[in-house]
Coordinates of N, CA, C and O in Angstrom, one line a residue:
X1 N -2.0 11.7 12.2 CA -1.1 10.7 13.6 C -2.1 9.6 13.7 O -1.3 8.7 13.9
X2 N -3.5 9.2 13.1 CA -4.1 8.5 13.8 C -4.4 7.6 12.6 O -4.9 6.6 12.5
X3 N -4.3 8.5 11.3 CA -4.5 7.5 10.3 C -5.7 6.8 10.1 O -5.9 5.9 9.5
X4 N -6.5 7.9 9.7 CA -8.2 7.6 9.6 C -8.3 8.4 8.4 O -8.0 9.3 8.2
X5 N -9.8 7.8 7.9 CA -10.3 8.5 6.9 C -10.9 9.9 7.5 O -10.7 9.9 8.6
X6 N -11.4 10.8 6.3 CA -11.9 11.8 6.5 C -13.3 11.6 7.4 O -13.4 11.8 8.8
X7 N -13.7 10.3 7.3 CA -15.3 9.7 7.9 C -14.9 9.3 9.5 O -15.2 10.3 10.3
X8 N -13.7 8.8 9.1 CA -13.1 8.1 11.0 C -12.7 9.8 11.9 O -12.8 10.0 12.7
X9 N -12.1 10.8 11.0 CA -11.7 11.6 11.7 C -12.7 12.6 12.3 O -12.6 13.2 13.7
X10 N -13.8 12.7 11.5 CA -15.1 13.4 12.1 C -15.5 12.8 13.0 O -16.1 13.6 14.1
X11 N -15.7 11.7 13.0 CA -16.5 10.6 14.5 C -15.6 11.2 15.3 O -16.1 11.2 16.7
X12 N -14.2 11.1 15.4 CA -13.4 10.8 16.5 C -12.9 12.4 16.8 O -12.3 12.2 17.7
X13 N -13.4 13.5 16.4 CA -12.8 14.5 16.6 C -13.5 15.1 17.9 O -12.5 16.0 18.1
X14 N -14.1 14.9 18.7 CA -14.6 15.1 20.0 C -13.7 14.1 21.1 O -14.1 14.6 22.5
X15 N -12.6 13.6 20.7 CA -11.6 13.2 21.7 C -11.0 14.0 22.6 O -10.4 15.1 22.1
X16 N -10.9 13.9 23.8 CA -9.9 14.6 24.5 C -8.6 14.3 24.6 O -8.2 13.3 23.8
X17 N -7.5 15.3 24.8 CA -6.0 15.0 24.6 C -6.2 13.8 25.4 O -4.8 12.8 25.0
X18 N -6.3 13.4 26.6 CA -6.2 12.4 27.4 C -6.6 11.0 26.7 O -5.5 10.0 26.5
X19 N -7.8 11.0 25.9 CA -8.3 9.7 25.2 C -7.4 9.5 24.1 O -7.1 8.3 23.6
X20 N -6.6 10.3 23.5 CA -5.8 10.5 22.1 C -4.5 10.0 22.7 O -4.1 8.9 22.0
X21 N -4.2 10.5 23.7 CA -2.6 9.8 24.2 C -2.8 8.5 24.8 O -2.1 7.8 24.4
X22 N -4.1 8.1 25.3 CA -4.2 6.6 25.5 C -4.2 5.8 24.1 O -4.0 4.6 24.4
X23 N -4.8 6.4 23.4 CA -5.3 5.5 22.2 C -4.0 5.6 22.1 O -3.4 4.4 21.1
X24 N -3.1 6.4 21.7 CA -1.7 6.3 21.1 C -0.6 4.8 21.9 O -0.3 4.5 21.2
X25 N -1.0 5.2 23.3 CA -0.1 4.2 24.0 C -0.6 2.6 23.7 O 0.1 2.0 23.3
X26 N -1.8 2.7 23.6 CA -2.5 1.0 23.4 C -2.1 0.7 21.7 O -1.4 -0.3 21.7
X27 N -2.0 1.7 20.6 CA -1.5 1.3 19.6 C -0.1 0.9 19.2 O 0.3 0.0 19.3
X28 N 0.7 1.9 20.2 CA 2.5 1.5 20.4 C 2.3 0.0 21.2 O 3.2 -0.3 20.5
X29 N 1.8 -0.1 22.1 CA 1.8 -1.5 22.5 C 1.6 -2.5 21.8 O 2.3 -3.6 21.6
X30 N 0.5 -2.6 21.1 CA 0.2 -3.6 20.1 C 1.1 -3.5 19.3 O 1.3 -4.6 18.4
X31 N 1.7 -2.6 18.7 CA 2.7 -3.0 17.6 C 4.0 -3.0 18.2 O 4.7 -4.0 17.3
X32 N 4.5 -2.8 19.3 CA 5.4 -3.5 19.9 C 5.5 -5.0 20.0 O 6.6 -5.6 19.7
X33 N 4.2 -5.3 20.7 CA 3.6 -7.0 20.7 C 3.8 -7.4 19.7 O 4.3 -8.8 19.2
X34 N 3.6 -6.9 18.2 CA 3.4 -7.8 17.0 C 4.8 -7.6 16.5 O 5.2 -8.7 16.0
X35 N 5.7 -6.8 17.0 CA 7.0 -6.8 16.4 C 7.9 -7.8 16.9 O 8.7 -8.6 16.6
X36 N 7.3 -7.9 18.2 CA 7.9 -9.3 19.1 C 7.7 -10.7 18.7 O 8.4 -11.9 18.8
X37 N 6.4 -10.9 18.0 CA 6.0 -12.0 17.7 C 6.5 -12.2 16.4 O 6.2 -13.4 15.7
X38 N 7.1 -11.4 15.9 CA 7.4 -11.7 14.4 C 6.8 -11.0 13.3 O 7.2 -11.4 12.1
X39 N 5.4 -10.6 13.6 CA 4.6 -10.1 12.5 C 5.0 -8.7 11.8 O 4.7 -8.5 10.8
X40 N 5.4 -8.0 12.6 CA 6.3 -7.1 11.7 C 7.8 -6.6 12.1 O 8.5 -7.4 12.9
X41 N 8.5 -6.1 11.1 CA 9.8 -5.7 11.0 C 10.4 -4.5 10.8 O 9.6 -4.0 9.9
X42 N 10.9 -4.2 11.2 CA 11.8 -2.6 11.2 C 12.0 -2.4 9.5 O 12.7 -3.3 9.1
X43 N 11.9 -1.3 9.4 CA 12.3 -1.3 7.9 C 13.4 -1.2 7.2 O 14.2 -1.6 6.6
X44 N 14.3 -0.6 8.4 CA 15.7 -0.6 8.1 C 16.4 -2.3 8.4 O 17.7 -2.3 7.2
X45 N 15.9 -2.8 9.1 CA 16.5 -4.0 9.1 C 16.0 -4.7 7.5 O 16.9 -5.6 6.9
X46 N 15.1 -4.8 7.1 CA 14.6 -5.3 5.7 C 15.0 -4.9 4.7 O 16.1 -5.5 3.8
X47 N 15.6 -3.2 4.9 CA 16.4 -2.4 3.8 C 17.9 -3.3 4.0 O 18.3 -3.4 2.8
X48 N 18.2 -3.4 4.9 CA 20.1 -3.9 5.0 C 19.7 -5.5 4.5 O 20.7 -5.6 4.1
X49 N 19.2 -6.1 4.8 CA 19.0 -7.5 4.5 C 19.0 -7.5 2.9 O 19.7 -8.0 2.2
X50 N 18.0 -6.9 2.1 CA 17.7 -6.7 0.9 C 18.9 -6.1 0.2 O 19.1 -6.7 -0.9
X51 N 19.3 -5.1 0.6 CA 20.9 -4.6 -0.1 C 22.1 -5.6 0.2 O 22.7 -5.8 -0.9
X52 N 22.2 -6.3 1.0 CA 23.1 -7.5 1.2 C 23.0 -8.4 -0.1 O 23.8 -8.9 -0.9
X53 N 21.1 -8.8 0.2 CA 21.2 -9.8 -1.1 C 21.3 -9.5 -2.1 O 21.8 -10.2 -3.0
X54 N 21.2 -7.8 -2.7 CA 21.1 -7.4 -3.9 C 22.9 -7.1 -4.2 O 23.1 -7.7 -5.5
X55 N 23.6 -7.0 -3.5 CA 25.1 -6.9 -3.4 C 25.7 -8.2 -3.8 O 26.3 -8.2 -4.7
X56 N 25.2 -9.6 -3.4 CA 25.7 -10.8 -3.8 C 25.4 -11.1 -4.7 O 26.0 -11.8 -5.6
X57 N 24.0 -11.0 -5.1 CA 23.3 -11.1 -6.4 C 24.2 -10.6 -7.4 O 24.6 -11.1 -8.3
X58 N 24.5 -9.4 -7.2 CA 25.3 -8.3 -8.3 C 26.7 -9.3 -8.3 O 27.4 -9.4 -9.5
X59 N 27.4 -9.3 -7.5 CA 28.8 -9.8 -7.3 C 28.7 -11.3 -7.9 O 29.6 -11.5 -9.0
X60 N 28.0 -12.1 -7.9 CA 28.0 -13.4 -8.1 C 27.4 -13.5 -9.9 O 28.4 -14.0 -10.6
X61 N 26.6 -13.1 -10.4 CA 26.3 -12.7 -11.8 C 27.5 -12.0 -12.4 O 27.7 -12.4 -13.7
X62 N 27.9 -10.9 -12.0 CA 29.2 -10.4 -12.8 C 30.3 -11.4 -13.0 O 31.4 -10.9 -13.6
X63 N 30.7 -12.1 -11.9 CA 31.9 -12.9 -12.2 C 31.5 -14.6 -12.5 O 32.2 -15.2 -12.8
X64 N 30.5 -14.6 -12.8 CA 29.8 -15.6 -13.2 C 30.1 -15.9 -15.0 O 30.9 -17.1 -14.9
X65 N 30.2 -15.3 -15.5 CA 31.1 -15.6 -16.7 C 32.4 -16.1 -16.8 O 32.8 -17.0 -17.5
X66 N 33.1 -15.0 -16.2 CA 34.5 -15.7 -16.1 C 35.1 -17.0 -15.2 O 35.9 -17.8 -15.7
X67 N 34.1 -17.3 -14.4 CA 34.4 -18.3 -13.7 C 34.0 -19.6 -14.8 O 34.8 -20.7 -14.7
X68 N 32.8 -19.5 -15.4 CA 32.4 -20.7 -16.2 C 33.5 -20.6 -17.6 O 33.6 -21.5 -18.0
X69 N 33.8 -19.4 -17.8 CA 34.9 -19.4 -19.0 C 36.3 -20.5 -18.5 O 36.8 -21.0 -19.0
X70 N 36.5 -20.1 -17.6 CA 37.8 -20.8 -17.1 C 37.7 -22.0 -16.5 O 38.0 -23.0 -16.9
X71 N 36.6 -22.5 -15.5 CA 36.1 -23.9 -15.1 C 35.8 -24.7 -16.3 O 36.2 -25.7 -16.0
X72 N 35.0 -24.4 -17.4 CA 34.2 -25.2 -18.4 C 35.0 -24.8 -19.4 O 34.3 -25.3 -20.6
X73 N 36.3 -24.2 -19.7 CA 37.0 -23.7 -21.2 C 35.8 -23.7 -22.0 O 35.9 -23.8 -23.2
X74 N 35.4 -22.2 -21.9 CA 34.2 -22.2 -22.9 C 34.9 -21.4 -24.0 O 36.0 -20.7 -23.7
X75 N 34.1 -21.9 -25.1 CA 34.9 -20.7 -26.3 C 34.3 -19.2 -26.3 O 33.4 -19.2 -25.4
X76 N 34.7 -18.6 -27.2 CA 34.6 -17.5 -27.4 C 32.8 -17.0 -27.7 O 32.4 -16.1 -27.2
X77 N 32.3 -18.2 -28.3 CA 30.5 -17.8 -28.7 C 30.1 -18.2 -27.5 O 29.2 -17.5 -26.7
X78 N 30.5 -19.3 -27.1 CA 29.6 -19.4 -25.6 C 29.7 -18.4 -24.5 O 28.9 -18.2 -23.6
X79 N 31.0 -17.8 -24.2 CA 31.2 -17.0 -23.2 C 30.2 -15.5 -23.6 O 29.7 -14.9 -22.9
X80 N 30.3 -15.1 -25.2 CA 29.4 -14.0 -25.3 C 27.7 -14.6 -24.9 O 27.3 -13.8 -24.5
X81 N 27.5 -15.6 -25.3 CA 26.2 -16.0 -25.0 C 25.9 -16.1 -23.6 O 24.8 -15.8 -22.9
X82 N 26.7 -16.8 -22.8 CA 26.5 -16.4 -21.4 C 26.7 -14.9 -20.7 O 25.9 -15.3 -19.7
X83 N 27.6 -14.3 -21.1 CA 27.8 -12.7 -20.6 C 26.3 -12.1 -21.1 O 25.7 -11.4 -20.4
X84 N 25.9 -12.0 -22.2 CA 24.1 -11.7 -22.7 C 23.2 -12.1 -21.8 O 22.6 -11.8 -21.4
X85 N 23.5 -13.5 -21.7 CA 22.1 -14.4 -20.4 C 22.7 -13.4 -18.9 O 21.8 -13.1 -18.7
X86 N 23.6 -13.4 -18.9 CA 24.1 -12.5 -17.2 C 23.5 -11.3 -17.0 O 23.2 -10.6 -16.5
X87 N 23.8 -10.2 -18.4 CA 23.5 -9.2 -18.4 C 22.2 -8.9 -18.2 O 21.6 -7.5 -17.8
X88 N 21.7 -10.0 -19.2 CA 20.0 -9.5 -19.0 C 19.3 -10.1 -17.9 O 18.4 -9.2 -17.6
X89 N 20.1 -11.0 -17.1 CA 19.3 -11.3 -15.7 C 19.3 -9.8 -14.9 O 18.8 -9.6 -14.0
X90 N 20.3 -9.2 -15.1 CA 20.9 -7.9 -14.1 C 19.8 -6.8 -15.0 O 18.9 -6.4 -13.9
X91 N 19.7 -6.9 -16.3 CA 18.5 -5.6 -16.4 C 17.1 -6.0 -15.8 O 16.6 -5.0 -15.4
X92 N 16.5 -7.2 -16.0 CA 15.4 -7.6 -15.6 C 15.4 -7.5 -14.0 O 14.2 -6.8 -13.7
X93 N 16.3 -7.8 -13.2 CA 16.3 -7.5 -11.6 C 16.2 -6.1 -11.3 O 15.3 -5.5 -10.4
X94 N 17.1 -5.2 -12.3 CA 17.1 -3.8 -12.0 C 15.6 -3.3 -12.5 O 15.0 -2.7 -11.5
X95 N 14.8 -3.6 -13.4 CA 13.3 -3.4 -13.7 C 12.2 -3.8 -12.9 O 11.9 -3.0 -12.5
X96 N 12.5 -4.8 -12.6 CA 11.9 -5.4 -11.5 C 11.4 -4.3 -10.1 O 10.5 -4.4 -9.7
X97 N 13.0 -4.2 -9.8 CA 12.9 -3.9 -8.5 C 12.4 -2.2 -8.8 O 11.7 -1.8 -7.9
X98 N 12.9 -1.4 -9.3 CA 12.3 -0.1 -10.2 C 10.9 0.0 -9.9 O 10.0 0.5 -9.6
X99 N 10.4 -1.5 -10.7 CA 9.0 -1.5 -10.9 C 8.1 -1.4 -9.3 O 7.3 -0.9 -9.3
X100 N 8.9 -2.6 -8.8 CA 8.6 -2.6 -7.2 C 8.1 -1.7 -6.4 O 7.7 -1.4 -5.8
X101 N 9.3 -0.8 -6.5 CA 9.3 0.2 -5.7 C 8.7 1.6 -6.1 O 8.6 2.5 -5.5
X102 N 8.3 1.3 -7.0 CA 7.5 2.5 -7.5 C 7.8 3.4 -8.8 O 7.2 4.6 -9.0
X103 N 9.3 3.4 -9.0 CA 9.9 4.3 -9.7 C 9.4 4.0 -11.0 O 9.6 4.8 -12.0
X104 N 9.7 2.5 -11.6 CA 9.3 2.4 -13.0 C 10.7 2.6 -13.5 O 11.1 3.9 -13.7
X105 N 11.4 1.9 -14.9 CA 12.2 2.5 -15.3 C 11.8 3.6 -16.2 O 11.0 3.2 -17.3
X106 N 12.3 4.7 -16.4 CA 12.1 5.6 -17.7 C 12.6 5.0 -19.0 O 11.8 5.7 -19.7
X107 N 13.3 4.8 -19.0 CA 14.0 4.0 -20.3 C 14.8 2.7 -19.9 O 15.5 2.7 -19.0
X108 N 14.6 2.1 -21.1 CA 15.8 0.7 -21.2 C 17.0 1.2 -20.8 O 17.9 2.1 -21.4
X109 N 17.7 0.3 -20.1 CA 19.2 0.8 -19.6 C 20.2 -0.4 -20.9 O 20.1 -1.4 -21.5
X110 N 20.8 0.8 -21.6 CA 21.9 -0.2 -22.4 C 22.9 -0.8 -22.5 O 23.6 0.3 -21.2
X111 N 23.3 -1.7 -22.5 CA 24.5 -2.5 -22.3 C 25.6 -2.4 -23.2 O 25.4 -2.7 -24.3
X112 N 26.6 -1.9 -22.5 CA 27.8 -2.1 -23.8 C 28.8 -3.3 -23.3 O 29.3 -3.5 -22.1
X113 N 29.1 -4.1 -24.2 CA 29.9 -5.0 -24.5 C 31.3 -4.8 -23.5 O 32.2 -4.0 -23.5
X114 N 31.5 -5.6 -22.5 CA 32.5 -5.4 -21.5 C 32.5 -4.6 -20.3 O 33.4 -4.6 -19.7
X115 N 31.4 -3.8 -20.2 CA 30.9 -3.2 -18.8 C 30.2 -3.8 -18.1 O 29.5 -3.2 -17.2
X116 N 30.2 -5.0 -18.2 CA 29.4 -6.1 -17.1 C 29.3 -5.8 -15.4 O 28.7 -5.5 -14.9
X117 N 30.9 -5.5 -15.3 CA 31.5 -5.1 -14.2 C 30.5 -3.4 -13.7 O 30.8 -3.3 -12.3
X118 N 30.1 -2.6 -14.5 CA 29.7 -1.4 -14.1 C 28.8 -1.3 -14.3 O 28.2 0.1 -14.0
X119 N 27.6 -2.0 -14.0 CA 26.0 -1.5 -14.2 C 25.9 -1.1 -13.1 O 26.1 -1.5 -11.6
X120 N 24.7 0.1 -12.8 CA 24.8 0.4 -11.5 C 23.6 -0.2 -11.0 O 22.4 0.3 -11.2
X121 N 23.2 -1.3 -10.5 CA 22.2 -2.2 -10.2 C 21.8 -1.3 -8.7 O 22.7 -1.3 -7.8

């Protein structure tokens, strides 16, 4: 409850229930004030924002090849290069995300030509 190390827990083992409740109340008030100052953010808000950003990034990258092909009249060789580059960006982003959240990619993700829009990012 108090997130203390073993040494700290032993030192504070003699606290009464009232003292523990007062300490918890003071901690709650401190955390609430920090949130109002913008020093803390609720996990759900960060998760929602991050998911929205990832969806937009994925949508943009997966449509970039078609957009460039039409807008700039790319030939098939140029289109293939751009598609490989965009696929690589998605794979790197996925790997970086998995590493950042502690999962780590178990194995590289194999890309199949033409399945760019079906990647599970």
